[in-house]
Structure formats: C-alpha cells, structure tokens
Amino acid sequence: MAMEQTALLWALLDTREFGEVKRLRPERIDLVALHPSLGVTMIVHSITQGLRKGDEEAIDTIQWLLSLGASFLQKCNNSRCRHSMWKADNKDATIVTVTYACHSAVSYVAAWKSLLSQRKEDWSRVQAYLTKVLRCFTAQSEALPQARISIRQGIVDLWERCLMDTSSQDLTFNTADGEVTAHSHVLAQASPVVAAMLSSPMKEGQKCLIEVKDASSNSVSLFLELLYTCSTKLDPDYQMVLQALDVAHRWQVEVVVTILADLLQGMITDESFVAIAEHSVLKGLENLKTAARRFGAESAAVQAQLREGRLTKTVLQLFPDAPSPEASMPVKRRRL
C-alpha cells in the first residue's frame, strides 16, 4: 500500500497536479523514497516543478511534505540528471542549468539562487519563488521539536506484526461493540493514564481490563494501529477518527493525538465541520482550530449558520470577530 501511494505521489508531482496531492493517504507514503528515474527527493522534485511558474501550489505541497516529516536535508543520489531553464525569446543565450548531483533541497535552492544572481537576464520571479521555498525550510526548522521523521516500511511491518500477535497480548479493552486487545507494557509506556490504571488495585489493574464503552472497537483499533505503526489499514470516517481522538486525548497519548488531529484537517466538510471544530476548541488543538477556522471562513454553508446563530458557543470561539446573532436582529418595539 505504501508503494502504491508513493507511486501516485510521484505521478502527481510529475504532471504538476499539486491540487490532488493532499488527497493521498500521508501515512502510506514513503517520504524517503527517491524519484524512480531522476533519483531526486520529493521536496527537490516539488521545487523543480514549481520553478516554471513560481507556483503557490508547489509551495503548499512543499509545506505539506515538510509537515509530514520529509527532510529538506535528505540528499538526491549521485545522478547526472539536471534541470534547465531559459528565456523563450533567446534560449541559447539565456539557458541556465543545475545538476541534481548530491544536492539536498537546501543546497539545491542555494545553487539556483547563486547561479541566477550572476545572470544579466531578469530572473526576479524565480528568485522570489526560491526565497519562499527557503522560508518554508526556516519555518520548519523552528518547529523541529515537534517535527515528524520518516520510518522505513520494514520497521512499520515489524510493529504491525506485534500488533497482530494477539497470543502475546494481555490487556483487554471492553468497547461499545466488542473486545480489543493489546500489550499492557506498550500502553503503559505510551500513556501515564493507562499506566496508573494498570497499577491500581481496581479491576483495571487486577484483570488488565479497561472499559471504553463510549468508543467503538474500530475506533480503539484505529488508536492502537497509530500507536504501534503510525499508520492504518482502516478507512475511517471522521466520526471514527473523533472517537479515537477522544481515547488518545483522555489517555494523554500526545503522539496519536497529533496524528489524528492532522488526519481530521483533511476531513473537514460542511457536514463534519461542527463536530470537528468543537473537538479542536475543547481539546486545544491549535493546528486543527486553524484549519477549521479557515474552512469556516470559506464555506457558504458555515457562514450562513454563523449569520443565523445556528453554531454552538464552542464553535463560535473560532470566530471572535463575527457579530453576534442578537446584534443583527431587528429591535422589537413595544406599543405604548
């Protein structure tokens, strides 16, 4: 599955279909894979594909790849492949070329900026684009304490086998529609809340049994898959993800909270907006709040609900500058 999603990503980058990239399943993309023919990294290829027009969509794709854990320091292989640009009215005199060689995304941008600064032609648009790319790297470096890293598929497969090995599992979650099992030592290390429950004299500790009656077995399984492998074979809807988020947040498993919150950003629709927005506010998930606020500002349906006062008080916290419904209602006059 990782190979399939990675191949699709390369195809979309090759054809500059940037708008379709975010529809892929990020947890199933091998972020350290190199281009099958060019030997370049995903970020370098995205930069190159944006050079033609200084495309804002290319910038957005680069930011997305960085947020998933792609590294701007990963190097291309020792390839002789290169990229060239020129002015349409005089190709021979204006052509400029940079070989991918062993460049990282940072050194690749630096090579282009250095080369173009020595030319007499006007490359200001491209220089401005490259500056924006460097700003993406700067912003990512400032967030390195929370940055994600790429993991080889073999490691994911190993942890998936551990998750599927029910014979070695000694912890049972009693969910709304059945039991789900896991390894108590893994959960105790991941969650201080679960660790406390398992060490208590109550039934959680005595029987290694934890009641999760407000969540479905699928949502608990989703939580466990992400905890063990940072990926999932399920095809969850937003309601399942929200239930899994409740579990992860309640048990203080921050790494899974972050993964689920990122997943929910791509699930915001007119139908799911209120539920996702409420969770973002109540749980203090800033990135998800930003995504919900942006969606709400652009959605005609949400704006109509805002004007008509049909949004909950919790969701209204995303729009502090919006006029209150009461303020827009006509004042009723009483006859004397």
Coordinates of C-alpha atoms in Angstrom, one line a residue:
M1 CA 0.0 0.0 0.0
A2 CA 2.9 2.4 0.8
M3 CA 4.4 1.7 -2.7
E4 CA 1.0 2.5 -4.3
Q5 CA 0.6 5.8 -2.6
T6 CA 4.2 6.8 -3.2
A7 CA 3.9 6.0 -6.9
L8 CA 0.7 8.1 -7.1
L9 CA 2.6 11.0 -5.4
W10 CA 5.4 10.8 -8.0
A11 CA 2.8 10.8 -10.8
L12 CA 1.0 13.8 -9.4
L13 CA 4.3 15.7 -9.0
D14 CA 5.5 14.7 -12.5
T15 CA 2.3 16.2 -14.0
R16 CA 2.2 19.2 -11.6
E17 CA -1.2 18.1 -10.3
F18 CA -0.4 19.8 -7.0
G19 CA -4.1 20.2 -6.0
E20 CA -4.6 16.4 -5.9
V21 CA -1.6 15.6 -3.7
K22 CA -3.3 16.2 -0.4
R23 CA -6.0 13.6 -1.3
L24 CA -3.4 10.9 -0.8
R25 CA -3.1 8.9 2.5
P26 CA 0.0 10.5 4.1
E27 CA 0.6 7.7 6.5
R28 CA 1.0 5.4 3.4
I29 CA 3.7 7.4 1.7
D30 CA 7.4 6.5 1.9
L31 CA 8.7 10.0 2.4
V32 CA 12.4 9.0 1.9
A33 CA 11.8 7.4 -1.5
L34 CA 13.7 8.9 -4.4
H35 CA 12.2 9.5 -7.8
P36 CA 12.4 6.3 -9.8
S37 CA 14.1 7.8 -12.8
L38 CA 15.6 11.1 -11.6
G39 CA 16.8 10.0 -8.2
V40 CA 15.7 13.2 -6.6
T41 CA 13.9 13.7 -3.3
M42 CA 10.2 14.6 -3.1
I43 CA 11.0 18.1 -1.9
V44 CA 13.6 18.7 -4.6
H45 CA 11.2 17.5 -7.3
S46 CA 8.4 19.7 -6.0
I47 CA 10.8 22.7 -6.1
T48 CA 11.7 21.9 -9.6
Q49 CA 8.1 21.6 -10.8
G50 CA 7.3 24.9 -9.2
L51 CA 10.2 26.7 -11.0
R52 CA 8.3 27.1 -14.2
K53 CA 5.7 29.4 -12.8
G54 CA 6.7 30.1 -9.2
D55 CA 3.6 28.2 -8.4
E56 CA 1.9 28.8 -5.0
E57 CA 0.5 25.3 -5.2
A58 CA 4.1 24.0 -5.3
I59 CA 4.9 26.0 -2.1
D60 CA 1.8 24.5 -0.5
T61 CA 2.9 21.0 -1.5
I62 CA 6.4 21.6 -0.1
Q63 CA 4.9 22.8 3.2
W64 CA 2.7 19.7 3.3
L65 CA 5.6 17.3 2.7
L66 CA 7.6 19.0 5.4
S67 CA 4.7 18.8 7.9
L68 CA 4.6 15.0 7.2
G69 CA 8.2 14.6 8.1
A70 CA 10.0 14.9 4.8
S71 CA 13.5 16.3 5.4
F72 CA 14.9 19.3 3.5
L73 CA 18.4 17.8 4.3
Q74 CA 17.8 14.5 2.5
K75 CA 20.1 14.2 -0.5
C76 CA 19.4 13.2 -4.0
N77 CA 21.5 10.3 -5.3
N78 CA 24.6 10.9 -7.4
S79 CA 22.7 11.4 -10.5
R80 CA 23.7 13.2 -13.7
C81 CA 20.2 14.4 -14.2
R82 CA 19.7 18.1 -14.4
H83 CA 17.1 20.8 -14.8
S84 CA 17.4 23.7 -17.2
M85 CA 15.5 27.0 -17.7
W86 CA 15.7 29.7 -20.3
K87 CA 14.0 32.7 -21.7
A88 CA 11.6 31.9 -24.5
D89 CA 12.9 34.7 -26.8
N90 CA 16.5 33.6 -26.7
K91 CA 17.1 30.0 -25.4
D92 CA 20.8 29.7 -26.5
A93 CA 21.9 32.8 -24.7
T94 CA 19.9 32.5 -21.6
I95 CA 19.8 28.8 -20.7
V96 CA 20.8 28.0 -17.1
T97 CA 21.2 24.5 -15.7
V98 CA 21.7 22.9 -12.2
T99 CA 22.6 19.3 -11.9
Y100 CA 20.8 17.4 -9.1
A101 CA 24.0 15.6 -8.2
C102 CA 24.0 15.0 -4.4
H103 CA 22.0 18.1 -3.5
S104 CA 19.7 18.4 -0.6
A105 CA 16.7 20.6 -1.0
V106 CA 18.6 23.4 0.8
S107 CA 21.7 23.2 -1.3
Y108 CA 19.6 22.9 -4.5
V109 CA 17.8 26.1 -3.8
A110 CA 21.1 27.8 -2.9
A111 CA 22.7 26.6 -6.2
W112 CA 19.8 28.1 -8.2
K113 CA 19.9 31.4 -6.3
S114 CA 23.6 31.7 -6.7
L115 CA 23.5 30.9 -10.4
L116 CA 20.6 33.3 -11.2
S117 CA 22.2 36.1 -9.3
Q118 CA 25.1 36.1 -11.7
R119 CA 22.9 36.4 -14.8
K120 CA 22.0 39.5 -16.7
E121 CA 18.5 38.4 -17.5
D122 CA 15.6 39.1 -15.2
W123 CA 15.0 36.1 -13.1
S124 CA 13.3 38.1 -10.2
R125 CA 10.2 36.0 -10.3
V126 CA 12.1 32.7 -9.9
Q127 CA 14.3 34.3 -7.2
A128 CA 11.2 35.3 -5.3
Y129 CA 9.8 31.8 -5.6
L130 CA 13.1 30.3 -4.3
T131 CA 13.0 32.7 -1.4
K132 CA 9.6 31.5 -0.4
V133 CA 10.9 27.9 -0.5
L134 CA 13.7 28.8 1.9
R135 CA 11.2 30.4 4.2
C136 CA 9.3 27.1 4.3
F137 CA 12.6 25.5 5.5
T138 CA 13.1 28.2 8.1
A139 CA 9.6 27.8 9.4
Q140 CA 10.1 24.0 9.6
S141 CA 13.4 24.3 11.4
E142 CA 11.7 26.5 14.1
A143 CA 9.2 23.7 14.7
L144 CA 11.8 20.8 14.9
P145 CA 11.0 19.8 18.5
Q146 CA 7.6 18.7 17.2
A147 CA 8.8 17.5 13.8
R148 CA 8.0 14.1 12.5
I149 CA 10.5 11.7 11.0
S150 CA 10.4 9.2 8.2
I151 CA 10.3 5.5 9.1
R152 CA 11.3 2.6 6.8
Q153 CA 8.5 0.3 5.8
G154 CA 10.2 -2.7 7.4
I155 CA 10.0 -1.1 10.8
V156 CA 6.3 -0.4 10.3
D157 CA 5.8 -4.0 9.2
L158 CA 7.6 -5.3 12.4
W159 CA 5.4 -3.3 14.7
E160 CA 2.3 -4.3 12.7
R161 CA 3.2 -8.0 13.3
C162 CA 3.5 -7.2 17.1
L163 CA 0.0 -5.6 16.9
M164 CA -1.5 -8.6 15.2
D165 CA 0.1 -11.1 17.6
T166 CA -2.9 -11.5 19.9
S167 CA -1.4 -14.5 21.6
S168 CA 1.1 -12.3 23.4
Q169 CA -1.4 -9.6 24.3
D170 CA -2.5 -9.3 27.9
L171 CA -4.6 -6.1 28.0
T172 CA -8.3 -6.1 27.0
F173 CA -10.4 -3.0 26.1
N174 CA -14.1 -3.6 26.5
T175 CA -15.5 -1.3 23.9
A176 CA -19.1 -0.4 22.9
D177 CA -19.3 -3.3 20.5
G178 CA -16.7 -5.9 21.5
E179 CA -13.2 -6.5 22.9
V180 CA -9.9 -5.3 21.5
T181 CA -6.6 -6.5 22.9
A182 CA -3.1 -5.0 23.1
H183 CA 0.2 -5.3 25.1
S184 CA 0.0 -3.8 28.6
H185 CA 3.6 -2.8 28.6
V186 CA 3.3 -0.8 25.4
L187 CA 0.2 1.0 26.6
A188 CA 1.7 1.7 30.0
Q189 CA 4.8 3.3 28.3
A190 CA 2.6 5.3 25.9
S191 CA 0.0 6.6 28.4
P192 CA 0.5 7.7 32.0
V193 CA -3.2 7.4 32.5
V194 CA -3.3 3.7 31.4
A195 CA -0.1 3.1 33.5
A196 CA -1.9 4.4 36.6
M197 CA -4.9 2.3 35.9
L198 CA -2.9 -0.9 35.4
S199 CA -1.0 -0.3 38.7
S200 CA -4.2 0.3 40.7
P201 CA -5.9 -2.3 42.9
M202 CA -9.1 -1.8 40.9
K203 CA -10.3 -4.2 38.2
E204 CA -8.3 -2.4 35.5
G205 CA -5.1 -3.4 37.4
Q206 CA -6.3 -6.7 38.7
K207 CA -7.8 -8.1 35.5
C208 CA -5.9 -6.0 32.9
L209 CA -9.4 -4.9 31.7
I210 CA -10.2 -1.3 30.7
E211 CA -13.8 -0.2 29.9
V212 CA -14.1 2.0 26.8
K213 CA -17.9 1.9 26.4
D214 CA -18.1 5.3 24.7
A215 CA -15.9 4.2 21.7
S216 CA -16.4 1.5 19.1
S217 CA -14.0 -1.4 18.6
N218 CA -12.9 0.1 15.2
S219 CA -12.0 3.5 16.8
V220 CA -10.0 1.8 19.5
S221 CA -8.3 -0.4 16.9
L222 CA -7.5 2.8 14.9
F223 CA -5.9 4.3 18.0
L224 CA -3.8 1.2 18.5
E225 CA -2.7 0.9 14.9
L226 CA -1.5 4.5 15.0
L227 CA 0.2 4.0 18.3
Y228 CA 2.1 0.8 17.1
T229 CA 2.7 1.7 13.5
C230 CA 1.9 5.4 12.8
S231 CA -0.3 4.1 10.0
T232 CA -3.6 2.3 9.5
K233 CA -5.2 -0.2 7.1
L234 CA -8.7 1.0 8.1
D235 CA -10.6 3.5 6.0
P236 CA -12.0 5.7 8.8
D237 CA -14.7 8.3 8.5
Y238 CA -14.5 11.5 10.6
Q239 CA -16.7 10.0 13.4
M240 CA -14.4 7.1 13.9
V241 CA -11.4 9.4 14.0
L242 CA -13.1 11.7 16.5
Q243 CA -13.8 8.7 18.8
A244 CA -10.2 7.6 18.5
L245 CA -9.1 11.2 19.3
D246 CA -11.2 11.1 22.4
V247 CA -9.5 8.0 23.6
A248 CA -6.0 9.3 22.8
H249 CA -6.6 12.7 24.4
R250 CA -8.2 11.1 27.5
W251 CA -5.2 8.8 28.0
Q252 CA -2.7 11.6 27.2
V253 CA -1.1 9.8 24.2
E254 CA 0.1 13.0 22.6
V255 CA 1.7 11.4 19.5
V256 CA -1.5 9.8 18.5
V257 CA -3.5 13.0 19.3
T258 CA -1.2 14.8 16.8
I259 CA -1.6 12.2 14.1
L260 CA -5.4 12.1 14.4
A261 CA -5.7 15.9 14.5
D262 CA -3.7 16.1 11.3
L263 CA -5.9 13.5 9.7
L264 CA -9.0 15.4 10.7
Q265 CA -7.8 18.5 8.9
G266 CA -8.4 16.7 5.6
M267 CA -11.9 15.5 6.7
I268 CA -13.5 18.9 7.3
T269 CA -16.6 19.3 5.2
D270 CA -19.9 21.2 5.7
E271 CA -21.3 18.0 7.3
S272 CA -18.4 17.4 9.7
F273 CA -17.4 21.0 10.4
V274 CA -19.3 21.5 13.7
A275 CA -18.1 18.2 15.3
I276 CA -14.5 18.6 14.3
A277 CA -14.5 22.3 15.2
E278 CA -15.9 21.6 18.7
H279 CA -13.2 18.9 19.3
S280 CA -10.5 21.3 18.1
V281 CA -11.6 24.0 20.6
L282 CA -12.3 21.8 23.6
K283 CA -9.0 19.9 23.2
G284 CA -6.9 23.0 22.4
L285 CA -5.7 21.6 19.1
E286 CA -4.3 24.7 17.5
N287 CA -3.5 23.4 14.0
L288 CA -6.9 21.8 13.8
K289 CA -8.5 25.0 15.0
T290 CA -6.7 27.0 12.3
A291 CA -7.9 24.5 9.6
A292 CA -11.5 24.6 10.9
R293 CA -11.4 28.4 11.1
R294 CA -10.1 28.6 7.5
F295 CA -12.7 26.2 6.2
G296 CA -15.5 28.0 8.1
A297 CA -14.4 31.3 6.6
E298 CA -14.6 30.0 3.1
S299 CA -17.7 27.8 3.4
A300 CA -21.0 29.4 2.4
A301 CA -22.9 26.9 4.5
V302 CA -20.9 27.6 7.6
Q303 CA -21.2 31.4 7.1
A304 CA -24.9 31.0 6.8
Q305 CA -25.1 29.2 10.1
L306 CA -22.9 31.9 11.6
R307 CA -25.2 34.7 10.4
E308 CA -28.3 32.8 11.6
G309 CA -26.9 31.9 15.0
R310 CA -27.0 28.2 14.5
L311 CA -23.4 27.5 15.5
T312 CA -22.7 26.3 19.1
K313 CA -21.0 28.6 21.6
T314 CA -17.9 26.4 21.4
V315 CA -17.6 26.7 17.7
L316 CA -18.2 30.5 17.8
Q317 CA -14.9 30.8 19.7
L318 CA -13.2 30.2 16.3
F319 CA -14.8 33.5 15.0
P320 CA -14.3 36.0 17.8
D321 CA -14.8 39.0 15.4
A322 CA -18.1 37.7 14.0
P323 CA -21.1 39.8 15.0
S324 CA -23.4 38.1 17.4
P325 CA -26.8 36.9 16.0
E326 CA -28.5 39.1 18.6
A327 CA -26.7 42.2 17.2
S328 CA -28.0 41.6 13.7
M329 CA -31.6 41.0 14.7
P330 CA -34.1 43.9 14.4
V331 CA -35.1 45.6 17.6
K332 CA -38.7 44.9 18.5
R333 CA -40.6 48.0 19.6
R334 CA -43.4 47.9 22.1
R335 CA -46.6 49.9 21.6
L336 CA -47.4 52.3 24.3

